[in-house]
Amino acid sequence: MSSNHTAKTEHIMTDNAALRAYYESWDSRIVYQVIMGGTQHFGYWEKDTYWPFPLGSRLRRMEQKLMEILSLPKGSYILDAGCGVGHVARYMAQHGMRILGIDIIDWAISDARNAAKQAGLSKETMSVEKMDYHYLEPISSESFDGVYTMQAFGHAVEPKKAMNGFFRILRPGGRIAMVEVERKTAAEYDDPNDRLTQELKMVNDYTVMPTNEAASENYFKNLLEEAGFVDVEVRDWQPNILPILRLFYALVMIPYFFFRLFGNEKSFINMICARSGYAGRSRWRFVAISATKPGERIESPKNK
């Protein structure tokens, strides 16, 4: 894998102690590990079901769907922006892509590197570095064929800056794909005294997702087009994640009742996230967005 930034560069990071604290909390790590095998994104179901098991195949299916909408040939060089524990990057690399994963959470970076090692992937196929996707200046312009985010852009504190960075590092004809959350209506139209409204805002605040709070219909489309992307396509995958939303809801309802009864439910934000995500599913949607940087379609390296 060619080097597109200087390894010795001290990468600039957003001062986001709250985000680090959330991902380093014991409940976040345990929830993902016990229920999802460490994976930090939803699964994808072709049809709704009340029996979502086994989860593993559905998690991999979501990764496959992301790869499909990215629509790049094998051998493409792709940035995983906010790679977490590297399961999406690992899937992409195992299916012919060359991946650079970046994240700011130390333990997640370590896990992602271990995932690559255990999968037998070389550093030329999958590498992982500590870098903030808001600050991509160490990466050369027009050096990547693709960029993707998988439920990671909600944490963006400067979404326009991040999107402009994605556009800059892509070659002409390069592709971007994002699987994220947006509201069906803007937050200001919600009743501030409504409990569900309060819980949804609490989730975005405590899990440090300002872009999730800000994003409503056409938010990502407009953001991409303002950065210079064309052929923006937005898909609603909300029906395809209902089985896992329902599972999380079922798992937390009894403990939620008792923690709320004693007034300490805020101490378990992932529990509130699971409850409000399903109860408030009519207020938001799970979207898969793809777009292109103007230019000729990216060809397989073998055809260049």
GROMACS .gro file of C-alpha atoms in nm:
model
  304
    1MET     CA    1   0.000   0.000   0.000
    2SER     CA    2   0.150   0.330  -0.100
    3SER     CA    3   0.211   0.585   0.172
    4ASN     CA    4  -0.010   0.891   0.132
    5HIS     CA    5   0.092   1.073   0.448
    6THR     CA    6   0.400   1.114   0.659
    7ALA     CA    7   0.415   0.852   0.933
    8LYS     CA    8   0.611   1.080   1.167
    9THR     CA    9   0.354   1.361   1.146
   10GLU     CA   10   0.189   1.446   1.479
   11HIS     CA   11  -0.172   1.425   1.369
   12ILE     CA   12  -0.407   1.695   1.493
   13MET     CA   13  -0.701   1.566   1.698
   14THR     CA   14  -1.032   1.721   1.795
   15ASP     CA   15  -1.031   1.788   2.170
   16ASN     CA   16  -1.322   1.553   2.236
   17ALA     CA   17  -1.278   1.410   2.584
   18ALA     CA   18  -1.650   1.335   2.611
   19LEU     CA   19  -1.641   1.109   2.304
   20ARG     CA   20  -1.340   0.922   2.435
   21ALA     CA   21  -1.506   0.883   2.775
   22TYR     CA   22  -1.818   0.736   2.614
   23TYR     CA   23  -1.633   0.474   2.412
   24GLU     CA   24  -1.401   0.391   2.700
   25SER     CA   25  -1.689   0.339   2.945
   26TRP     CA   26  -1.738  -0.018   3.063
   27ASP     CA   27  -2.104  -0.038   2.958
   28SER     CA   28  -2.031   0.065   2.597
   29ARG     CA   29  -1.755  -0.191   2.560
   30ILE     CA   30  -1.951  -0.471   2.726
   31VAL     CA   31  -2.271  -0.406   2.527
   32TYR     CA   32  -2.092  -0.421   2.194
   33GLN     CA   33  -1.882  -0.722   2.290
   34VAL     CA   34  -2.154  -0.938   2.447
   35ILE     CA   35  -2.435  -0.871   2.202
   36MET     CA   36  -2.252  -0.783   1.880
   37GLY     CA   37  -1.924  -0.971   1.910
   38GLY     CA   38  -1.747  -0.636   1.922
   39THR     CA   39  -1.908  -0.499   1.603
   40GLN     CA   40  -2.029  -0.140   1.641
   41HIS     CA   41  -2.292  -0.110   1.370
   42PHE     CA   42  -2.641  -0.244   1.296
   43GLY     CA   43  -2.717  -0.554   1.094
   44TYR     CA   44  -2.915  -0.570   0.770
   45TRP     CA   45  -3.225  -0.788   0.718
   46GLU     CA   46  -3.393  -0.833   0.382
   47LYS     CA   47  -3.726  -0.900   0.557
   48ASP     CA   48  -3.855  -0.805   0.900
   49THR     CA   49  -3.848  -1.079   1.162
   50TYR     CA   50  -3.902  -1.113   1.535
   51TRP     CA   51  -3.617  -1.368   1.551
   52PRO     CA   52  -3.305  -1.180   1.438
   53PHE     CA   53  -3.052  -1.456   1.508
   54PRO     CA   54  -2.781  -1.532   1.422
   55LEU     CA   55  -2.663  -1.173   1.433
   56GLY     CA   56  -2.320  -1.233   1.281
   57SER     CA   57  -2.441  -1.301   0.929
   58ARG     CA   58  -2.664  -0.993   0.938
   59LEU     CA   59  -2.378  -0.772   1.057
   60ARG     CA   60  -2.165  -0.897   0.769
   61ARG     CA   61  -2.457  -0.836   0.533
   62MET     CA   62  -2.460  -0.468   0.636
   63GLU     CA   63  -2.091  -0.449   0.552
   64GLN     CA   64  -2.162  -0.611   0.217
   65LYS     CA   65  -2.439  -0.360   0.145
   66LEU     CA   66  -2.202  -0.073   0.221
   67MET     CA   67  -1.947  -0.219  -0.018
   68GLU     CA   68  -2.215  -0.251  -0.285
   69ILE     CA   69  -2.319   0.115  -0.271
   70LEU     CA   70  -1.956   0.226  -0.263
   71SER     CA   71  -1.940   0.056  -0.603
   72LEU     CA   72  -1.565   0.043  -0.659
   73PRO     CA   73  -1.354  -0.224  -0.831
   74LYS     CA   74  -1.132  -0.462  -0.639
   75GLY     CA   75  -0.794  -0.318  -0.557
   76SER     CA   76  -0.935   0.028  -0.485
   77TYR     CA   77  -0.769   0.225  -0.205
   78ILE     CA   78  -1.033   0.327   0.049
   79LEU     CA   79  -1.042   0.534   0.369
   80ASP     CA   80  -1.254   0.403   0.658
   81ALA     CA   81  -1.323   0.726   0.848
   82GLY     CA   82  -1.396   0.635   1.208
   83CYS     CA   83  -1.312   0.268   1.172
   84GLY     CA   84  -1.373   0.168   1.534
   85VAL     CA   85  -1.269  -0.193   1.596
   86GLY     CA   86  -1.211  -0.248   1.225
   87HIS     CA   87  -1.476  -0.505   1.141
   88VAL     CA   88  -1.600  -0.314   0.836
   89ALA     CA   89  -1.244  -0.251   0.718
   90ARG     CA   90  -1.165  -0.620   0.766
   91TYR     CA   91  -1.463  -0.721   0.552
   92MET     CA   92  -1.365  -0.477   0.277
   93ALA     CA   93  -1.004  -0.596   0.282
   94GLN     CA   94  -1.108  -0.961   0.271
   95HIS     CA   95  -1.310  -0.883  -0.040
   96GLY     CA   96  -1.036  -0.726  -0.246
   97MET     CA   97  -1.007  -0.367  -0.126
   98ARG     CA   98  -0.705  -0.190   0.022
   99ILE     CA   99  -0.807  -0.010   0.339
  100LEU     CA  100  -0.669   0.260   0.565
  101GLY     CA  101  -0.877   0.279   0.882
  102ILE     CA  102  -0.851   0.582   1.108
  103ASP     CA  103  -0.993   0.648   1.453
  104ILE     CA  104  -0.917   0.849   1.768
  105ILE     CA  105  -1.001   0.585   2.032
  106ASP     CA  106  -0.684   0.403   2.141
  107TRP     CA  107  -0.838   0.070   2.242
  108ALA     CA  108  -1.046   0.058   1.922
  109ILE     CA  109  -0.734   0.115   1.713
  110SER     CA  110  -0.561  -0.169   1.895
  111ASP     CA  111  -0.861  -0.398   1.840
  112ALA     CA  112  -0.875  -0.304   1.472
  113ARG     CA  113  -0.509  -0.389   1.425
  114ASN     CA  114  -0.564  -0.720   1.601
  115ALA     CA  115  -0.864  -0.790   1.377
  116ALA     CA  116  -0.646  -0.741   1.070
  117LYS     CA  117  -0.369  -0.957   1.214
  118GLN     CA  118  -0.604  -1.240   1.312
  119ALA     CA  119  -0.758  -1.231   0.964
  120GLY     CA  120  -0.411  -1.269   0.811
  121LEU     CA  121  -0.430  -0.934   0.634
  122SER     CA  122  -0.105  -0.760   0.545
  123LYS     CA  123  -0.049  -0.392   0.620
  124GLU     CA  124  -0.060  -0.333   0.245
  125THR     CA  125  -0.417  -0.465   0.249
  126MET     CA  126  -0.542  -0.316   0.577
  127SER     CA  127  -0.366  -0.066   0.798
  128VAL     CA  128  -0.501   0.131   1.094
  129GLU     CA  129  -0.376   0.463   1.227
  130LYS     CA  130  -0.470   0.715   1.492
  131MET     CA  131  -0.609   1.010   1.303
  132ASP     CA  132  -0.910   1.242   1.326
  133TYR     CA  133  -1.126   1.254   1.014
  134HIS     CA  134  -1.169   1.628   1.066
  135TYR     CA  135  -0.795   1.671   1.009
  136LEU     CA  136  -0.687   1.487   0.696
  137GLU     CA  137  -0.414   1.735   0.601
  138PRO     CA  138  -0.137   1.471   0.631
  139ILE     CA  139  -0.307   1.277   0.350
  140SER     CA  140  -0.219   1.377  -0.004
  141SER     CA  141  -0.488   1.522  -0.230
  142GLU     CA  142  -0.648   1.285  -0.481
  143SER     CA  143  -0.484   0.978  -0.328
  144PHE     CA  144  -0.788   0.760  -0.246
  145ASP     CA  145  -1.046   0.590  -0.466
  146GLY     CA  146  -1.312   0.581  -0.196
  147VAL     CA  147  -1.417   0.696   0.149
  148TYR     CA  148  -1.686   0.555   0.375
  149THR     CA  149  -1.835   0.604   0.719
  150MET     CA  150  -2.038   0.343   0.903
  151GLN     CA  151  -2.237   0.505   1.184
  152ALA     CA  152  -1.937   0.726   1.258
  153PHE     CA  153  -2.020   1.064   1.104
  154GLY     CA  154  -2.281   1.138   1.370
  155HIS     CA  155  -1.986   1.225   1.595
  156ALA     CA  156  -1.863   1.497   1.358
  157VAL     CA  157  -1.825   1.831   1.534
  158GLU     CA  158  -1.734   2.010   1.210
  159PRO     CA  159  -1.918   1.813   0.942
  160LYS     CA  160  -1.847   2.060   0.661
  161LYS     CA  161  -1.474   2.053   0.733
  162ALA     CA  162  -1.475   1.674   0.742
  163MET     CA  163  -1.672   1.648   0.417
  164ASN     CA  164  -1.443   1.893   0.240
  165GLY     CA  165  -1.150   1.679   0.353
  166PHE     CA  166  -1.311   1.366   0.209
  167PHE     CA  167  -1.363   1.544  -0.122
  168ARG     CA  168  -1.002   1.665  -0.135
  169ILE     CA  169  -0.839   1.325  -0.079
  170LEU     CA  170  -1.053   1.148  -0.340
  171ARG     CA  171  -0.935   1.107  -0.695
  172PRO     CA  172  -1.165   1.238  -0.969
  173GLY     CA  173  -1.437   0.976  -1.012
  174GLY     CA  174  -1.386   0.861  -0.652
  175ARG     CA  175  -1.679   0.742  -0.447
  176ILE     CA  176  -1.810   0.813  -0.098
  177ALA     CA  177  -2.063   0.603   0.094
  178MET     CA  178  -2.214   0.684   0.432
  179VAL     CA  179  -2.447   0.478   0.651
  180GLU     CA  180  -2.584   0.718   0.910
  181VAL     CA  181  -2.889   0.848   1.096
  182GLU     CA  182  -3.101   1.152   1.019
  183ARG     CA  183  -3.419   1.292   1.168
  184LYS     CA  184  -3.738   1.297   0.965
  185THR     CA  185  -3.803   1.650   1.093
  186ALA     CA  186  -3.567   1.906   1.243
  187ALA     CA  187  -3.513   1.889   1.620
  188GLU     CA  188  -3.666   2.232   1.680
  189TYR     CA  189  -4.008   2.102   1.579
  190ASP     CA  190  -4.015   1.843   1.859
  191ASP     CA  191  -4.203   1.917   2.181
  192PRO     CA  192  -3.927   1.990   2.437
  193ASN     CA  193  -4.153   1.868   2.719
  194ASP     CA  194  -4.210   1.527   2.559
  195ARG     CA  195  -4.020   1.248   2.737
  196LEU     CA  196  -3.919   1.076   2.414
  197THR     CA  197  -3.788   1.406   2.275
  198GLN     CA  198  -3.583   1.452   2.590
  199GLU     CA  199  -3.444   1.099   2.573
  200LEU     CA  200  -3.347   1.125   2.206
  201LYS     CA  201  -3.163   1.450   2.275
  202MET     CA  202  -3.002   1.296   2.583
  203VAL     CA  203  -2.870   1.010   2.371
  204ASN     CA  204  -2.716   1.245   2.116
  205ASP     CA  205  -2.566   1.461   2.393
  206TYR     CA  206  -2.425   1.179   2.607
  207THR     CA  207  -2.293   0.975   2.314
  208VAL     CA  208  -2.151   1.293   2.159
  209MET     CA  209  -2.337   1.289   1.827
  210PRO     CA  210  -2.395   1.655   1.733
  211THR     CA  211  -2.442   1.574   1.366
  212ASN     CA  212  -2.712   1.319   1.453
  213GLU     CA  213  -2.888   1.593   1.646
  214ALA     CA  214  -2.854   1.840   1.358
  215ALA     CA  215  -2.927   1.608   1.064
  216SER     CA  216  -3.277   1.606   0.919
  217GLU     CA  217  -3.413   1.528   0.572
  218ASN     CA  218  -3.169   1.619   0.292
  219TYR     CA  219  -2.898   1.716   0.542
  220PHE     CA  220  -2.640   1.472   0.406
  221LYS     CA  221  -2.742   1.533   0.045
  222ASN     CA  222  -2.690   1.907   0.086
  223LEU     CA  223  -2.363   1.856   0.274
  224LEU     CA  224  -2.224   1.636  -0.002
  225GLU     CA  225  -2.334   1.866  -0.283
  226GLU     CA  226  -2.191   2.173  -0.108
  227ALA     CA  227  -1.855   1.993  -0.089
  228GLY     CA  228  -1.868   1.929  -0.466
  229PHE     CA  229  -2.004   1.574  -0.490
  230VAL     CA  230  -2.250   1.477  -0.762
  231ASP     CA  231  -2.494   1.192  -0.827
  232VAL     CA  232  -2.599   1.184  -0.462
  233GLU     CA  233  -2.832   0.896  -0.382
  234VAL     CA  234  -3.006   0.855  -0.046
  235ARG     CA  235  -3.159   0.519   0.049
  236ASP     CA  236  -3.384   0.453   0.348
  237TRP     CA  237  -3.266   0.136   0.523
  238GLN     CA  238  -3.482   0.186   0.832
  239PRO     CA  239  -3.702  -0.119   0.756
  240ASN     CA  240  -3.388  -0.332   0.723
  241ILE     CA  241  -3.268  -0.266   1.078
  242LEU     CA  242  -3.599  -0.312   1.263
  243PRO     CA  243  -3.509  -0.662   1.390
  244ILE     CA  244  -3.205  -0.537   1.579
  245LEU     CA  245  -3.384  -0.226   1.708
  246ARG     CA  246  -3.657  -0.451   1.843
  247LEU     CA  247  -3.403  -0.686   2.001
  248PHE     CA  248  -3.227  -0.404   2.185
  249TYR     CA  249  -3.562  -0.269   2.303
  250ALA     CA  250  -3.667  -0.608   2.440
  251LEU     CA  251  -3.336  -0.651   2.623
  252VAL     CA  252  -3.355  -0.320   2.809
  253MET     CA  253  -3.722  -0.268   2.891
  254ILE     CA  254  -3.723  -0.439   3.232
  255PRO     CA  255  -3.397  -0.285   3.359
  256TYR     CA  256  -3.507   0.050   3.213
  257PHE     CA  257  -3.827   0.040   3.419
  258PHE     CA  258  -3.640  -0.012   3.746
  259PHE     CA  259  -3.357   0.231   3.675
  260ARG     CA  260  -3.610   0.498   3.579
  261LEU     CA  261  -3.813   0.419   3.892
  262PHE     CA  262  -3.510   0.504   4.105
  263GLY     CA  263  -3.408   0.798   3.887
  264ASN     CA  264  -3.067   0.679   3.773
  265GLU     CA  265  -3.135   0.574   3.414
  266LYS     CA  266  -2.896   0.845   3.288
  267SER     CA  267  -2.608   0.638   3.421
  268PHE     CA  268  -2.681   0.379   3.151
  269ILE     CA  269  -2.703   0.580   2.831
  270ASN     CA  270  -2.689   0.277   2.601
  271MET     CA  271  -3.004   0.149   2.770
  272ILE     CA  272  -3.181   0.477   2.696
  273CYS     CA  273  -3.047   0.464   2.341
  274ALA     CA  274  -3.194   0.117   2.290
  275ARG     CA  275  -3.533   0.213   2.432
  276SER     CA  276  -3.573   0.551   2.262
  277GLY     CA  277  -3.431   0.428   1.931
  278TYR     CA  278  -3.713   0.179   1.889
  279ALA     CA  279  -3.987   0.377   2.063
  280GLY     CA  280  -3.899   0.683   1.856
  281ARG     CA  281  -3.834   0.505   1.528
  282SER     CA  282  -4.102   0.710   1.352
  283ARG     CA  283  -3.896   1.024   1.414
  284TRP     CA  284  -3.573   0.921   1.245
  285ARG     CA  285  -3.448   0.706   0.962
  286PHE     CA  286  -3.138   0.503   0.888
  287VAL     CA  287  -2.994   0.623   0.560
  288ALA     CA  288  -2.733   0.492   0.318
  289ILE     CA  289  -2.591   0.767   0.102
  290SER     CA  290  -2.353   0.747  -0.192
  291ALA     CA  291  -2.203   1.011  -0.417
  292THR     CA  292  -1.922   1.068  -0.666
  293LYS     CA  293  -1.645   1.321  -0.706
  294PRO     CA  294  -1.674   1.454  -1.064
  295GLY     CA  295  -1.447   1.270  -1.306
  296GLU     CA  296  -1.419   0.947  -1.500
  297ARG     CA  297  -1.525   0.629  -1.326
  298ILE     CA  298  -1.250   0.463  -1.119
  299GLU     CA  299  -1.105   0.159  -1.297
  300SER     CA  300  -0.953  -0.151  -1.145
  301PRO     CA  301  -0.577  -0.104  -1.089
  302LYS     CA  302  -0.523  -0.398  -1.327
  303ASN     CA  303  -0.694  -0.204  -1.606
  304LYS     CA  304  -0.503   0.120  -1.556
   0.00000   0.00000   0.00000
